[in-house]
């Protein structure tokens, strides 16, 4: 449900099968593209959390796909790991400013791939690589689908849960209502911006501890952010 989505852009069927098997076993959601054009389309539609990108792809080379992903607003920051064949390509690719986050030379071991993937995810979006995320006194356990504030369980509706899940991935960053609509409701759903305010209000109420500052900051005319510096004393589980 909140597992990271990996786009595998690779034209070798056997490798795709192997990657899918291993990534799914590690809990990733896997989507595929078999050529460069398809990779761009799928990336735009599905907004993956990471792209495994083959250097030699039909239609459009991996390096061109990488450039175009970097050039588009919605995929500008997606982590990209390039898969290159041994030989001159891997030497050339290192000399090029492709904007990839990492490279792996074929053949590579799955253990190495998974380790690199986790490292890239951790570096770029720390919260995606972990099941349990802690920001300030808020703890989100994605595996158990549980949220706690100062040690006490907080009950959230599905929308509030997704809202917090998004904010907690980028503590301190301010999101406009439109950005939150896109991230939480999806860009193809028509929802009024005011709806965001309503759900932020509910999330606030659920997280509220009397006498402790609100962890969700309203930034006038800009949007909302999760304040990582708000920490309260741990409460007893039976506190009301
Ligand atoms: Ca290839």
Tab-separated table of C-alpha atoms and ligand atoms in Angstrom:
chain	number	residue	atom	x	y	z
A	1	UNK	CA	0.000	0.000	0.000
A	2	UNK	CA	2.774	2.392	0.807
A	3	UNK	CA	5.524	0.145	-0.512
A	4	UNK	CA	7.902	1.897	-2.899
A	5	UNK	CA	7.139	1.443	-6.592
A	6	UNK	CA	10.093	0.552	-8.822
A	7	UNK	CA	9.946	1.045	-12.575
A	8	UNK	CA	12.065	-1.573	-14.337
A	9	UNK	CA	12.930	-0.216	-17.807
A	10	UNK	CA	14.700	-3.135	-19.431
A	11	UNK	CA	14.246	-5.058	-22.702
A	12	UNK	CA	15.809	-8.371	-21.657
A	13	UNK	CA	12.859	-10.524	-20.608
A	14	UNK	CA	14.889	-12.916	-18.469
A	15	UNK	CA	16.392	-10.047	-16.500
A	16	UNK	CA	12.994	-8.395	-16.039
A	17	UNK	CA	11.591	-11.660	-14.639
A	18	UNK	CA	14.526	-12.014	-12.268
A	19	UNK	CA	14.287	-8.388	-11.129
A	20	UNK	CA	10.537	-8.599	-10.610
A	21	UNK	CA	10.852	-11.772	-8.553
A	22	UNK	CA	13.538	-10.350	-6.288
A	23	UNK	CA	12.059	-6.875	-5.905
A	24	UNK	CA	8.584	-8.180	-5.093
A	25	UNK	CA	10.041	-10.558	-2.557
A	26	UNK	CA	11.620	-7.514	-0.870
A	27	UNK	CA	8.233	-5.817	-0.737
A	28	UNK	CA	8.559	-3.428	-3.699
A	29	UNK	CA	5.802	-2.886	-6.222
A	30	UNK	CA	7.183	-3.467	-9.718
A	31	UNK	CA	6.072	-1.845	-12.964
A	32	UNK	CA	7.721	-2.499	-16.318
A	33	UNK	CA	8.682	-0.780	-19.534
A	34	UNK	CA	10.361	-2.605	-22.434
A	35	UNK	CA	11.626	0.399	-24.385
A	36	UNK	CA	12.584	4.019	-23.847
A	37	UNK	CA	9.335	5.575	-25.037
A	38	UNK	CA	7.306	3.285	-22.819
A	39	UNK	CA	9.584	4.085	-19.875
A	40	UNK	CA	8.774	7.802	-20.210
A	41	UNK	CA	5.039	7.131	-20.480
A	42	UNK	CA	4.938	4.758	-17.524
A	43	UNK	CA	7.081	7.102	-15.403
A	44	UNK	CA	4.724	10.005	-16.097
A	45	UNK	CA	1.610	7.960	-15.371
A	46	UNK	CA	2.711	5.962	-12.349
A	47	UNK	CA	5.222	8.331	-10.714
A	48	UNK	CA	7.525	5.530	-9.484
A	49	UNK	CA	9.679	6.004	-6.386
A	50	UNK	CA	12.740	4.704	-8.217
A	51	UNK	CA	13.712	3.802	-11.795
A	52	UNK	CA	16.026	0.945	-12.781
A	53	UNK	CA	17.037	2.062	-16.234
A	54	UNK	CA	18.838	-0.046	-18.819
A	55	UNK	CA	21.428	1.917	-20.788
A	56	UNK	CA	20.693	0.096	-24.076
A	57	UNK	CA	16.954	0.297	-24.670
A	58	UNK	CA	15.055	0.170	-27.984
A	59	UNK	CA	13.334	3.336	-29.308
A	60	UNK	CA	15.078	5.723	-26.966
A	61	UNK	CA	18.371	5.031	-25.174
A	62	UNK	CA	18.505	4.877	-21.401
A	63	UNK	CA	20.640	7.988	-21.306
A	64	UNK	CA	18.039	9.940	-23.288
A	65	UNK	CA	15.269	8.617	-21.027
A	66	UNK	CA	17.324	9.762	-18.029
A	67	UNK	CA	17.763	13.255	-19.504
A	68	UNK	CA	14.068	13.593	-20.251
A	69	UNK	CA	13.027	12.348	-16.816
A	70	UNK	CA	15.304	14.987	-15.304
A	71	UNK	CA	13.847	17.630	-17.569
A	72	UNK	CA	10.256	17.108	-16.474
A	73	UNK	CA	8.811	18.669	-13.375
A	74	UNK	CA	7.024	15.529	-12.165
A	75	UNK	CA	9.996	13.174	-12.538
A	76	UNK	CA	12.851	15.617	-11.914
A	77	UNK	CA	13.728	14.139	-8.529
A	78	UNK	CA	13.011	10.460	-9.094
A	79	UNK	CA	16.028	8.321	-8.126
A	80	UNK	CA	17.522	6.570	-11.159
A	81	UNK	CA	19.887	3.609	-11.142
A	82	UNK	CA	21.385	2.892	-14.570
A	83	UNK	CA	22.094	-0.684	-15.633
A	84	UNK	CA	25.007	-0.828	-18.034
A	85	UNK	CA	26.757	-3.601	-19.928
A	86	UNK	CA	30.394	-4.307	-19.144
A	87	UNK	CA	32.737	-2.620	-21.566
A	88	UNK	CA	33.018	0.768	-23.153
A	89	UNK	CA	29.475	1.825	-22.301
A	90	UNK	CA	30.095	1.717	-18.592
A	91	UNK	CA	33.234	3.827	-19.006
A	92	UNK	CA	31.473	6.324	-21.209
A	93	UNK	CA	28.476	6.603	-18.977
A	94	UNK	CA	30.593	7.580	-15.999
A	95	UNK	CA	31.978	10.470	-17.972
A	96	UNK	CA	28.565	11.760	-18.896
A	97	UNK	CA	26.420	13.935	-16.787
A	98	UNK	CA	23.283	11.864	-17.064
A	99	UNK	CA	21.792	12.785	-13.753
A	100	UNK	CA	21.607	9.147	-12.668
A	101	UNK	CA	22.012	8.498	-8.949
A	102	UNK	CA	23.961	5.280	-9.301
A	103	UNK	CA	25.219	2.733	-11.856
A	104	UNK	CA	25.384	-1.029	-11.867
A	105	UNK	CA	27.395	-2.976	-14.410
A	106	UNK	CA	25.895	-6.189	-15.762
A	107	UNK	CA	26.074	-8.892	-14.673
A	108	UNK	CA	25.357	-7.818	-11.100
A	109	UNK	CA	24.238	-9.819	-8.106
A	110	UNK	CA	20.726	-9.294	-6.770
A	111	UNK	CA	22.184	-8.733	-3.317
A	112	UNK	CA	24.245	-5.849	-4.643
A	113	UNK	CA	21.325	-4.399	-6.587
A	114	UNK	CA	19.023	-4.499	-3.561
A	115	UNK	CA	21.689	-2.916	-1.359
A	116	UNK	CA	22.253	-0.066	-3.854
A	117	UNK	CA	18.532	0.429	-4.247
A	118	UNK	CA	18.014	0.725	-0.505
A	119	UNK	CA	20.973	3.107	-0.247
A	120	UNK	CA	19.610	5.390	-2.986
A	121	UNK	CA	16.120	5.389	-1.479
A	122	UNK	CA	17.480	6.083	1.979
A	123	UNK	CA	19.537	8.990	0.731
A	124	UNK	CA	16.797	10.579	-1.314
A	125	UNK	CA	13.657	9.754	0.621
A	126	UNK	CA	14.647	8.382	3.988
A	127	UNK	CA	11.111	7.488	4.956
A	128	UNK	CA	10.439	5.303	1.911
A	129	UNK	CA	13.089	2.766	2.736
A	130	UNK	CA	11.806	2.121	6.217
A	131	UNK	CA	8.600	0.650	7.571
A	132	UNK	CA	8.763	2.743	10.717
A	133	UNK	CA	9.290	6.479	10.312
A	134	UNK	CA	9.775	8.849	13.187
A	135	UNK	CA	9.516	12.611	12.886
A	136	UNK	CA	9.504	14.611	16.102
A	137	UNK	CA	7.227	12.700	18.468
A	138	UNK	CA	5.175	11.176	15.633
A	139	UNK	CA	5.833	7.560	14.733
A	140	UNK	CA	4.345	5.956	11.670
A	141	UNK	CA	4.537	2.173	11.291
A	142	UNK	CA	3.591	1.385	7.720
A	143	UNK	CA	3.800	-2.377	8.105
A	144	UNK	CA	1.298	-2.299	10.973
A	145	UNK	CA	-0.597	0.695	9.520
A	146	UNK	CA	-0.297	2.401	12.887
A	147	UNK	CA	0.426	5.970	13.965
A	148	UNK	CA	1.529	7.067	17.404
A	149	UNK	CA	2.151	10.475	18.861
A	150	UNK	CA	4.247	10.634	22.011
A	151	UNK	CA	3.748	6.894	22.396
A	152	UNK	CA	-0.033	6.952	22.208
A	153	UNK	CA	-1.881	5.447	19.269
A	154	UNK	CA	-3.627	7.939	16.990
A	155	UNK	CA	-6.595	6.813	14.907
A	156	UNK	CA	-6.693	8.298	11.425
A	157	UNK	CA	-9.098	7.991	8.526
A	158	UNK	CA	-7.633	6.704	5.234
A	159	UNK	CA	-7.214	10.200	3.740
A	160	UNK	CA	-5.616	11.615	6.887
A	161	UNK	CA	-3.295	8.604	6.944
A	162	UNK	CA	-2.152	9.225	3.357
A	163	UNK	CA	-1.785	12.933	4.060
A	164	UNK	CA	0.466	12.266	7.047
A	165	UNK	CA	2.345	9.617	5.058
A	166	UNK	CA	3.162	12.247	2.437
A	167	UNK	CA	4.080	15.040	4.853
A	168	UNK	CA	6.275	12.741	6.950
A	169	UNK	CA	8.374	11.856	3.893
A	170	UNK	CA	9.553	15.460	3.630
A	171	UNK	CA	9.618	16.994	7.097
A	172	UNK	CA	9.879	20.769	7.044
A	173	UNK	CA	9.007	21.084	3.374
A	174	UNK	CA	6.024	23.252	2.548
A	175	UNK	CA	3.390	21.756	0.231
A	176	UNK	CA	0.751	23.801	-1.525
A	177	UNK	CA	-2.842	22.568	-1.489
A	178	UNK	CA	-2.465	21.623	-5.169
A	179	UNK	CA	0.652	19.557	-4.460
A	180	UNK	CA	-1.118	17.754	-1.633
A	181	UNK	CA	-4.137	17.118	-3.859
A	182	UNK	CA	-1.871	15.558	-6.476
A	183	UNK	CA	0.033	13.445	-3.985
A	184	UNK	CA	-2.829	12.273	-1.798
A	185	UNK	CA	-5.899	12.259	-4.036
A	186	UNK	CA	-4.186	11.854	-7.416
A	187	UNK	CA	-3.993	14.333	-10.254
A	188	UNK	CA	-6.891	12.778	-12.203
A	189	UNK	CA	-9.431	13.293	-9.424
A	190	UNK	CA	-11.319	16.555	-9.195
A	191	UNK	CA	-11.275	17.760	-5.607
A	192	UNK	CA	-11.556	21.352	-4.434
A	193	UNK	CA	-8.496	22.821	-2.769
A	194	UNK	CA	-10.636	23.566	0.275
A	195	UNK	CA	-11.016	19.798	0.823
A	196	UNK	CA	-7.311	19.717	1.710
A	197	UNK	CA	-7.977	22.195	4.520
A	198	UNK	CA	-10.767	19.997	5.865
A	199	UNK	CA	-8.568	16.891	5.985
A	200	UNK	CA	-5.579	18.766	7.373
A	201	UNK	CA	-7.960	19.991	10.077
A	202	UNK	CA	-8.973	16.405	10.901
A	203	UNK	CA	-5.366	15.251	10.912
A	204	UNK	CA	-4.480	18.098	13.301
A	205	UNK	CA	-7.322	17.228	15.611
A	206	UNK	CA	-6.307	13.564	15.689
A	207	UNK	CA	-2.666	14.427	16.438
A	208	UNK	CA	-3.477	17.134	18.950
A	209	UNK	CA	-2.077	16.985	22.472
A	210	UNK	CA	-3.342	19.657	24.813
A	211	UNK	CA	-0.709	22.229	25.665
A	212	UNK	CA	1.724	20.988	23.001
A	213	UNK	CA	2.361	22.872	19.783
A	214	UNK	CA	0.686	21.715	16.587
A	215	UNK	CA	3.113	19.606	14.488
A	216	UNK	CA	1.430	20.737	11.254
A	217	UNK	CA	2.386	24.216	10.311
A	218	UNK	CA	0.155	26.419	8.181
A	219	UNK	CA	2.243	28.646	5.949
A	220	UNK	CA	0.118	31.577	4.988
A	221	UNK	CA	-0.814	31.585	1.303
A	222	UNK	CA	1.708	28.789	0.658
A	223	UNK	CA	0.396	25.599	2.226
A	224	UNK	CA	1.258	23.122	4.946
A	225	UNK	CA	4.287	21.363	6.344
A	226	UNK	CA	5.121	18.914	9.089
A	227	UNK	CA	7.321	20.483	11.755
A	228	UNK	CA	10.028	18.045	12.829
A	229	UNK	CA	11.000	20.088	15.888
A	230	UNK	CA	7.752	19.618	17.810
A	231	UNK	CA	8.440	17.008	20.465
A	232	UNK	CA	6.362	16.384	23.548
A	233	UNK	CA	6.961	14.267	26.624
A	234	UNK	CA	5.995	10.619	26.167
A	235	UNK	CA	2.507	10.054	27.528
A	236	UNK	CA	1.151	7.033	29.338
A	237	UNK	CA	-0.883	4.754	27.111
A	238	UNK	CA	-4.009	5.304	29.195
A	239	UNK	CA	-3.790	9.104	29.174
A	240	UNK	CA	-6.994	10.669	27.939
B	1	LIG	CA1	19.115	-3.662	-23.208
